[in-house]
Amino acid sequence: MPEPLRVGVLVSGTGSNLQALIDACRAGAIPAEVVLVISNVPKAFALERARAGGIPAVVVDHRAHSTRAAFEAALKEALDAHRVQLICLAGFLRILSAEFVATFAGRIMNIHPALLPAFGGKGMYGERVHRAVLASGARESGCTVHFVTAEPDGGPIITRATVPVEAQDTPATLAARVAREEHRLYPLAVRWFAEGRFRLEGDRVAILSPEGAAFASEPR
Ligand code: GRF
């Protein structure tokens, strides 16, 4: 058996996606292990989840660093110390520099609570996303897992899941429906990564079947 993929999760908040990743790894659903959780917010509940799971939980507070370069150097030091192979952003509310992203090129994923490329970019996070979706009159929303580049929410899309927008939805009810899909989709994307089933073709991601054939649509 190969060693499980070593995953580091970067968080700023509640950590329900972190929990989904921890649970999927522990259940043996993906050949991966969450070996480190880093929060830039000292009080983030996600840190409690990590500790409850016996996973090293580190605070790297951006406010304690005078420059973004110093903050990112501290992130890198922790990630390297735990030999992290894949970084999963899960509600991490800092934008990473082009330099940091280049250091981990093709090894940083993010999950976004809408169907990118719509409703993404700087300032589009949390409830703001669901408010914008509702204001637009869209009939569908969902979530997107993508590789991280220097452009916020702009990297190659790995996979998306769709949910209906109901007439009586509030940002909270829509967020809850999207979150259920997030918790299914993020572990699936990490599984594909751990199984080496991605091929980056320019800014497109092809997902390979277990036999190595590229899928036009999503395999399960
Ligand atoms: C999720 O909606 C995720 O898509 C976005 O931030 C939220 C994090 O929620 N990037 P949680 O902390 O995982 O519960």
PDB file of C-alpha atoms and ligand atoms in Angstrom:
ATOM      1  CA  MET A   1       0.000   0.000   0.000  1.00  0.00           C
ATOM      2  CA  PRO A   2       1.430   3.432  -0.896  1.00  0.00           C
ATOM      3  CA  GLU A   3       1.603   6.015   1.890  1.00  0.00           C
ATOM      4  CA  PRO A   4      -1.582   8.101   2.150  1.00  0.00           C
ATOM      5  CA  LEU A   5      -1.377  11.549   0.576  1.00  0.00           C
ATOM      6  CA  ARG A   6      -0.422  14.124   3.195  1.00  0.00           C
ATOM      7  CA  VAL A   7      -3.007  16.900   3.168  1.00  0.00           C
ATOM      8  CA  GLY A   8      -2.746  20.268   4.915  1.00  0.00           C
ATOM      9  CA  VAL A   9      -5.970  22.236   5.311  1.00  0.00           C
ATOM     10  CA  LEU A  10      -6.002  26.037   5.599  1.00  0.00           C
ATOM     11  CA  VAL A  11      -9.024  27.505   7.363  1.00  0.00           C
ATOM     12  CA  SER A  12     -10.364  30.730   8.829  1.00  0.00           C
ATOM     13  CA  GLY A  13     -13.752  29.730  10.208  1.00  0.00           C
ATOM     14  CA  THR A  14     -16.202  26.986  11.059  1.00  0.00           C
ATOM     15  CA  GLY A  15     -14.451  24.171   9.283  1.00  0.00           C
ATOM     16  CA  SER A  16     -17.342  22.017   8.083  1.00  0.00           C
ATOM     17  CA  ASN A  17     -15.407  21.236   4.906  1.00  0.00           C
ATOM     18  CA  LEU A  18     -12.365  20.393   6.996  1.00  0.00           C
ATOM     19  CA  GLN A  19     -14.577  17.990   8.930  1.00  0.00           C
ATOM     20  CA  ALA A  20     -15.801  16.370   5.712  1.00  0.00           C
ATOM     21  CA  LEU A  21     -12.196  15.822   4.624  1.00  0.00           C
ATOM     22  CA  ILE A  22     -11.160  14.432   8.006  1.00  0.00           C
ATOM     23  CA  ASP A  23     -14.159  12.084   8.056  1.00  0.00           C
ATOM     24  CA  ALA A  24     -13.590  10.841   4.506  1.00  0.00           C
ATOM     25  CA  CYS A  25      -9.914  10.136   5.211  1.00  0.00           C
ATOM     26  CA  ARG A  26     -10.700   8.360   8.455  1.00  0.00           C
ATOM     27  CA  ALA A  27     -13.439   6.285   6.836  1.00  0.00           C
ATOM     28  CA  GLY A  28     -10.897   5.093   4.282  1.00  0.00           C
ATOM     29  CA  ALA A  29     -12.915   6.680   1.474  1.00  0.00           C
ATOM     30  CA  ILE A  30      -9.818   8.473   0.173  1.00  0.00           C
ATOM     31  CA  PRO A  31      -6.170   7.392   0.327  1.00  0.00           C
ATOM     32  CA  ALA A  32      -5.196  10.546   2.183  1.00  0.00           C
ATOM     33  CA  GLU A  33      -4.631  11.858   5.668  1.00  0.00           C
ATOM     34  CA  VAL A  34      -5.129  15.353   7.065  1.00  0.00           C
ATOM     35  CA  VAL A  35      -1.755  15.881   8.753  1.00  0.00           C
ATOM     36  CA  LEU A  36      -1.995  19.597   9.527  1.00  0.00           C
ATOM     37  CA  VAL A  37      -4.599  22.313   9.954  1.00  0.00           C
ATOM     38  CA  ILE A  38      -3.538  25.957   9.814  1.00  0.00           C
ATOM     39  CA  SER A  39      -5.824  28.830  10.734  1.00  0.00           C
ATOM     40  CA  ASN A  40      -5.021  32.511  10.330  1.00  0.00           C
ATOM     41  CA  VAL A  41      -7.812  33.218  12.849  1.00  0.00           C
ATOM     42  CA  PRO A  42      -6.917  32.175  16.408  1.00  0.00           C
ATOM     43  CA  LYS A  43     -10.547  31.591  17.463  1.00  0.00           C
ATOM     44  CA  ALA A  44     -11.659  29.633  14.403  1.00  0.00           C
ATOM     45  CA  PHE A  45     -13.872  26.681  15.377  1.00  0.00           C
ATOM     46  CA  ALA A  46     -12.047  24.621  12.739  1.00  0.00           C
ATOM     47  CA  LEU A  47      -9.091  24.472  15.145  1.00  0.00           C
ATOM     48  CA  GLU A  48     -11.319  22.684  17.678  1.00  0.00           C
ATOM     49  CA  ARG A  49     -12.287  20.157  15.040  1.00  0.00           C
ATOM     50  CA  ALA A  50      -8.630  19.474  14.277  1.00  0.00           C
ATOM     51  CA  ARG A  51      -7.745  19.073  17.928  1.00  0.00           C
ATOM     52  CA  ALA A  52     -10.743  16.792  18.511  1.00  0.00           C
ATOM     53  CA  GLY A  53      -9.405  14.650  15.679  1.00  0.00           C
ATOM     54  CA  GLY A  54      -5.890  14.594  17.111  1.00  0.00           C
ATOM     55  CA  ILE A  55      -4.541  16.549  14.154  1.00  0.00           C
ATOM     56  CA  PRO A  56      -1.826  19.191  14.643  1.00  0.00           C
ATOM     57  CA  ALA A  57      -3.570  22.575  14.654  1.00  0.00           C
ATOM     58  CA  VAL A  58      -1.431  25.638  14.127  1.00  0.00           C
ATOM     59  CA  VAL A  59      -2.335  29.329  14.227  1.00  0.00           C
ATOM     60  CA  VAL A  60      -0.486  31.512  11.755  1.00  0.00           C
ATOM     61  CA  ASP A  61      -2.079  34.877  12.417  1.00  0.00           C
ATOM     62  CA  HIS A  62      -1.616  37.263   9.504  1.00  0.00           C
ATOM     63  CA  ARG A  63      -1.900  40.175  11.967  1.00  0.00           C
ATOM     64  CA  ALA A  64       1.215  38.966  13.749  1.00  0.00           C
ATOM     65  CA  HIS A  65       3.271  39.353  10.571  1.00  0.00           C
ATOM     66  CA  SER A  66       4.240  42.741   9.183  1.00  0.00           C
ATOM     67  CA  THR A  67       4.177  41.659   5.531  1.00  0.00           C
ATOM     68  CA  ARG A  68       2.341  39.107   3.433  1.00  0.00           C
ATOM     69  CA  ALA A  69       5.727  37.601   2.556  1.00  0.00           C
ATOM     70  CA  ALA A  70       6.451  36.996   6.258  1.00  0.00           C
ATOM     71  CA  PHE A  71       2.974  35.515   6.810  1.00  0.00           C
ATOM     72  CA  GLU A  72       3.397  33.190   3.849  1.00  0.00           C
ATOM     73  CA  ALA A  73       6.902  32.201   4.941  1.00  0.00           C
ATOM     74  CA  ALA A  74       5.381  31.077   8.249  1.00  0.00           C
ATOM     75  CA  LEU A  75       2.705  29.116   6.396  1.00  0.00           C
ATOM     76  CA  LYS A  76       5.346  27.446   4.231  1.00  0.00           C
ATOM     77  CA  GLU A  77       7.476  26.578   7.222  1.00  0.00           C
ATOM     78  CA  ALA A  78       4.573  24.763   8.903  1.00  0.00           C
ATOM     79  CA  LEU A  79       3.548  23.002   5.681  1.00  0.00           C
ATOM     80  CA  ASP A  80       7.108  21.851   5.003  1.00  0.00           C
ATOM     81  CA  ALA A  81       7.603  20.725   8.605  1.00  0.00           C
ATOM     82  CA  HIS A  82       4.610  18.395   8.214  1.00  0.00           C
ATOM     83  CA  ARG A  83       5.631  17.307   4.712  1.00  0.00           C
ATOM     84  CA  VAL A  84       2.315  18.404   3.235  1.00  0.00           C
ATOM     85  CA  GLN A  85       1.801  17.227  -0.348  1.00  0.00           C
ATOM     86  CA  LEU A  86      -1.578  18.810  -1.086  1.00  0.00           C
ATOM     87  CA  ILE A  87      -2.948  22.050   0.379  1.00  0.00           C
ATOM     88  CA  CYS A  88      -6.716  22.342   0.639  1.00  0.00           C
ATOM     89  CA  LEU A  89      -8.152  25.786   1.252  1.00  0.00           C
ATOM     90  CA  ALA A  90     -11.402  25.337   3.154  1.00  0.00           C
ATOM     91  CA  GLY A  91     -12.921  28.679   4.026  1.00  0.00           C
ATOM     92  CA  PHE A  92      -9.479  30.323   4.150  1.00  0.00           C
ATOM     93  CA  LEU A  93     -10.036  34.048   3.856  1.00  0.00           C
ATOM     94  CA  ARG A  94      -6.612  35.271   2.801  1.00  0.00           C
ATOM     95  CA  ILE A  95      -5.502  35.730  -0.782  1.00  0.00           C
ATOM     96  CA  LEU A  96      -2.247  33.922  -1.499  1.00  0.00           C
ATOM     97  CA  SER A  97       0.475  35.652  -3.499  1.00  0.00           C
ATOM     98  CA  ALA A  98       1.662  34.555  -6.931  1.00  0.00           C
ATOM     99  CA  GLU A  99       4.973  33.573  -5.327  1.00  0.00           C
ATOM    100  CA  PHE A 100       3.336  31.304  -2.761  1.00  0.00           C
ATOM    101  CA  VAL A 101       1.057  29.733  -5.354  1.00  0.00           C
ATOM    102  CA  ALA A 102       4.032  29.108  -7.672  1.00  0.00           C
ATOM    103  CA  THR A 103       5.896  27.355  -4.861  1.00  0.00           C
ATOM    104  CA  PHE A 104       3.046  24.847  -4.578  1.00  0.00           C
ATOM    105  CA  ALA A 105       1.982  24.910  -8.243  1.00  0.00           C
ATOM    106  CA  GLY A 106      -0.738  22.372  -8.977  1.00  0.00           C
ATOM    107  CA  ARG A 107      -0.856  21.357  -5.324  1.00  0.00           C
ATOM    108  CA  ILE A 108      -3.351  23.873  -3.896  1.00  0.00           C
ATOM    109  CA  MET A 109      -7.101  23.387  -4.183  1.00  0.00           C
ATOM    110  CA  ASN A 110      -9.979  25.567  -3.059  1.00  0.00           C
ATOM    111  CA  ILE A 111     -13.707  25.063  -2.710  1.00  0.00           C
ATOM    112  CA  HIS A 112     -16.045  27.900  -3.591  1.00  0.00           C
ATOM    113  CA  PRO A 113     -19.771  27.994  -2.778  1.00  0.00           C
ATOM    114  CA  ALA A 114     -21.027  28.868  -6.279  1.00  0.00           C
ATOM    115  CA  LEU A 115     -20.709  27.702  -9.854  1.00  0.00           C
ATOM    116  CA  LEU A 116     -17.476  29.347 -10.989  1.00  0.00           C
ATOM    117  CA  PRO A 117     -16.632  31.277 -13.101  1.00  0.00           C
ATOM    118  CA  ALA A 118     -19.843  33.034 -11.964  1.00  0.00           C
ATOM    119  CA  PHE A 119     -20.089  34.625  -8.515  1.00  0.00           C
ATOM    120  CA  GLY A 120     -16.390  34.418  -7.706  1.00  0.00           C
ATOM    121  CA  GLY A 121     -13.414  36.717  -7.289  1.00  0.00           C
ATOM    122  CA  LYS A 122     -12.198  39.166  -4.703  1.00  0.00           C
ATOM    123  CA  GLY A 123     -14.808  39.980  -2.062  1.00  0.00           C
ATOM    124  CA  MET A 124     -17.079  37.087  -3.087  1.00  0.00           C
ATOM    125  CA  TYR A 125     -17.142  34.890  -0.023  1.00  0.00           C
ATOM    126  CA  GLY A 126     -19.576  33.562   2.561  1.00  0.00           C
ATOM    127  CA  GLU A 127     -23.084  34.962   2.604  1.00  0.00           C
ATOM    128  CA  ARG A 128     -22.194  37.561  -0.046  1.00  0.00           C
ATOM    129  CA  VAL A 129     -22.011  34.806  -2.649  1.00  0.00           C
ATOM    130  CA  HIS A 130     -25.482  33.446  -1.874  1.00  0.00           C
ATOM    131  CA  ARG A 131     -26.955  36.953  -1.718  1.00  0.00           C
ATOM    132  CA  ALA A 132     -25.544  37.698  -5.165  1.00  0.00           C
ATOM    133  CA  VAL A 133     -26.898  34.437  -6.577  1.00  0.00           C
ATOM    134  CA  LEU A 134     -30.374  35.168  -5.206  1.00  0.00           C
ATOM    135  CA  ALA A 135     -30.269  38.777  -6.440  1.00  0.00           C
ATOM    136  CA  SER A 136     -29.364  37.581  -9.942  1.00  0.00           C
ATOM    137  CA  GLY A 137     -32.458  35.409 -10.214  1.00  0.00           C
ATOM    138  CA  ALA A 138     -30.342  32.362 -11.096  1.00  0.00           C
ATOM    139  CA  ARG A 139     -32.289  29.082 -10.954  1.00  0.00           C
ATOM    140  CA  GLU A 140     -29.237  27.036 -10.050  1.00  0.00           C
ATOM    141  CA  SER A 141     -26.231  27.405  -7.808  1.00  0.00           C
ATOM    142  CA  GLY A 142     -23.716  24.940  -6.440  1.00  0.00           C
ATOM    143  CA  CYS A 143     -20.062  24.622  -5.601  1.00  0.00           C
ATOM    144  CA  THR A 144     -16.763  24.384  -7.408  1.00  0.00           C
ATOM    145  CA  VAL A 145     -13.455  22.763  -6.545  1.00  0.00           C
ATOM    146  CA  HIS A 146     -10.579  24.340  -8.440  1.00  0.00           C
ATOM    147  CA  PHE A 147      -6.828  24.615  -8.454  1.00  0.00           C
ATOM    148  CA  VAL A 148      -5.564  27.834  -6.934  1.00  0.00           C
ATOM    149  CA  THR A 149      -3.690  30.377  -9.021  1.00  0.00           C
ATOM    150  CA  ALA A 150      -2.810  33.982  -8.243  1.00  0.00           C
ATOM    151  CA  GLU A 151      -6.235  35.076  -9.510  1.00  0.00           C
ATOM    152  CA  PRO A 152      -8.836  34.695  -6.732  1.00  0.00           C
ATOM    153  CA  ASP A 153     -11.276  31.897  -7.677  1.00  0.00           C
ATOM    154  CA  GLY A 154      -9.767  31.928 -11.172  1.00  0.00           C
ATOM    155  CA  GLY A 155      -7.759  28.696 -11.364  1.00  0.00           C
ATOM    156  CA  PRO A 156      -8.548  25.604 -13.434  1.00  0.00           C
ATOM    157  CA  ILE A 157     -11.861  24.054 -12.443  1.00  0.00           C
ATOM    158  CA  ILE A 158     -11.656  20.467 -11.228  1.00  0.00           C
ATOM    159  CA  THR A 159     -15.311  19.708 -10.629  1.00  0.00           C
ATOM    160  CA  ARG A 160     -18.640  21.361  -9.833  1.00  0.00           C
ATOM    161  CA  ALA A 161     -21.922  20.240  -8.305  1.00  0.00           C
ATOM    162  CA  THR A 162     -25.260  21.905  -8.909  1.00  0.00           C
ATOM    163  CA  VAL A 163     -28.195  22.555  -6.591  1.00  0.00           C
ATOM    164  CA  PRO A 164     -31.539  24.192  -7.395  1.00  0.00           C
ATOM    165  CA  VAL A 165     -32.346  27.685  -6.159  1.00  0.00           C
ATOM    166  CA  GLU A 166     -35.857  27.594  -4.650  1.00  0.00           C
ATOM    167  CA  ALA A 167     -38.256  30.526  -4.847  1.00  0.00           C
ATOM    168  CA  GLN A 168     -38.429  30.895  -1.066  1.00  0.00           C
ATOM    169  CA  ASP A 169     -34.648  30.616  -0.496  1.00  0.00           C
ATOM    170  CA  THR A 170     -32.785  32.922   1.848  1.00  0.00           C
ATOM    171  CA  PRO A 171     -28.977  33.154   1.787  1.00  0.00           C
ATOM    172  CA  ALA A 172     -28.973  30.760   4.749  1.00  0.00           C
ATOM    173  CA  THR A 173     -31.179  28.071   3.189  1.00  0.00           C
ATOM    174  CA  LEU A 174     -29.253  28.236  -0.075  1.00  0.00           C
ATOM    175  CA  ALA A 175     -25.933  28.099   1.793  1.00  0.00           C
ATOM    176  CA  ALA A 176     -27.069  24.976   3.658  1.00  0.00           C
ATOM    177  CA  ARG A 177     -28.090  23.222   0.422  1.00  0.00           C
ATOM    178  CA  VAL A 178     -24.775  24.147  -1.217  1.00  0.00           C
ATOM    179  CA  ALA A 179     -22.804  23.053   1.872  1.00  0.00           C
ATOM    180  CA  ARG A 180     -24.226  19.524   1.680  1.00  0.00           C
ATOM    181  CA  GLU A 181     -22.817  19.253  -1.842  1.00  0.00           C
ATOM    182  CA  GLU A 182     -19.504  20.803  -0.784  1.00  0.00           C
ATOM    183  CA  HIS A 183     -19.035  18.111   1.828  1.00  0.00           C
ATOM    184  CA  ARG A 184     -19.501  15.428  -0.827  1.00  0.00           C
ATOM    185  CA  LEU A 185     -17.524  17.107  -3.607  1.00  0.00           C
ATOM    186  CA  TYR A 186     -14.339  18.191  -1.819  1.00  0.00           C
ATOM    187  CA  PRO A 187     -13.418  14.700  -0.578  1.00  0.00           C
ATOM    188  CA  LEU A 188     -14.132  13.363  -4.071  1.00  0.00           C
ATOM    189  CA  ALA A 189     -11.720  15.855  -5.657  1.00  0.00           C
ATOM    190  CA  VAL A 190      -9.056  15.030  -3.073  1.00  0.00           C
ATOM    191  CA  ARG A 191      -9.562  11.340  -3.809  1.00  0.00           C
ATOM    192  CA  TRP A 192      -8.974  11.926  -7.519  1.00  0.00           C
ATOM    193  CA  PHE A 193      -5.824  13.906  -6.713  1.00  0.00           C
ATOM    194  CA  ALA A 194      -4.573  11.176  -4.356  1.00  0.00           C
ATOM    195  CA  GLU A 195      -5.204   8.580  -7.053  1.00  0.00           C
ATOM    196  CA  GLY A 196      -3.248  10.639  -9.615  1.00  0.00           C
ATOM    197  CA  ARG A 197      -6.293  10.991 -11.807  1.00  0.00           C
ATOM    198  CA  PHE A 198      -5.819  14.602 -12.913  1.00  0.00           C
ATOM    199  CA  ARG A 199      -4.159  15.816 -16.039  1.00  0.00           C
ATOM    200  CA  LEU A 200      -3.719  19.562 -16.443  1.00  0.00           C
ATOM    201  CA  GLU A 201      -4.290  20.508 -20.086  1.00  0.00           C
ATOM    202  CA  GLY A 202      -3.533  24.233 -20.251  1.00  0.00           C
ATOM    203  CA  ASP A 203      -6.059  25.745 -17.891  1.00  0.00           C
ATOM    204  CA  ARG A 204      -8.391  22.740 -18.159  1.00  0.00           C
ATOM    205  CA  VAL A 205      -8.343  19.747 -15.862  1.00  0.00           C
ATOM    206  CA  ALA A 206      -9.020  16.330 -17.341  1.00  0.00           C
ATOM    207  CA  ILE A 207     -10.069  13.663 -14.883  1.00  0.00           C
ATOM    208  CA  LEU A 208      -8.994  10.171 -15.803  1.00  0.00           C
ATOM    209  CA  SER A 209     -10.930   7.002 -15.228  1.00  0.00           C
ATOM    210  CA  PRO A 210      -9.135   4.415 -13.059  1.00  0.00           C
ATOM    211  CA  GLU A 211      -7.981   2.849 -16.346  1.00  0.00           C
ATOM    212  CA  GLY A 212      -6.425   6.144 -17.497  1.00  0.00           C
ATOM    213  CA  ALA A 213      -8.973   7.241 -20.100  1.00  0.00           C
ATOM    214  CA  ALA A 214      -9.958  10.922 -19.975  1.00  0.00           C
ATOM    215  CA  PHE A 215     -13.559  11.718 -19.139  1.00  0.00           C
ATOM    216  CA  ALA A 216     -15.382  14.551 -20.824  1.00  0.00           C
ATOM    217  CA  SER A 217     -17.806  14.623 -17.943  1.00  0.00           C
ATOM    218  CA  GLU A 218     -17.313  13.588 -14.365  1.00  0.00           C
ATOM    219  CA  PRO A 219     -16.549  10.046 -13.319  1.00  0.00           C
ATOM    220  CA  ARG A 220     -17.680   8.819  -9.924  1.00  0.00           C
TER     221      ARG A 220
HETATM  222  C1  GRF B   1     -17.537  27.183   2.275  1.00  0.00           C
HETATM  223  O1  GRF B   1     -18.772  27.600   1.789  1.00  0.00           O
HETATM  224  C2  GRF B   1     -16.500  27.200   1.186  1.00  0.00           C
HETATM  225  O2  GRF B   1     -17.029  26.945  -0.080  1.00  0.00           O
HETATM  226  C3  GRF B   1     -15.988  28.600   1.246  1.00  0.00           C
HETATM  227  O3  GRF B   1     -16.008  28.948   2.598  1.00  0.00           O
HETATM  228  C4  GRF B   1     -16.970  28.164   3.287  1.00  0.00           C
HETATM  229  C5  GRF B   1     -16.272  27.501   4.412  1.00  0.00           C
HETATM  230  O4  GRF B   1     -17.165  26.846   5.269  1.00  0.00           O
HETATM  231  N1  GRF B   1     -14.696  28.715   0.623  1.00  0.00           N
HETATM  232  P1  GRF B   1     -16.581  25.867   6.381  1.00  0.00           P
HETATM  233  O5  GRF B   1     -15.652  26.684   7.255  1.00  0.00           O
HETATM  234  O6  GRF B   1     -15.877  24.757   5.692  1.00  0.00           O
HETATM  235  O7  GRF B   1     -17.780  25.396   7.155  1.00  0.00           O
END
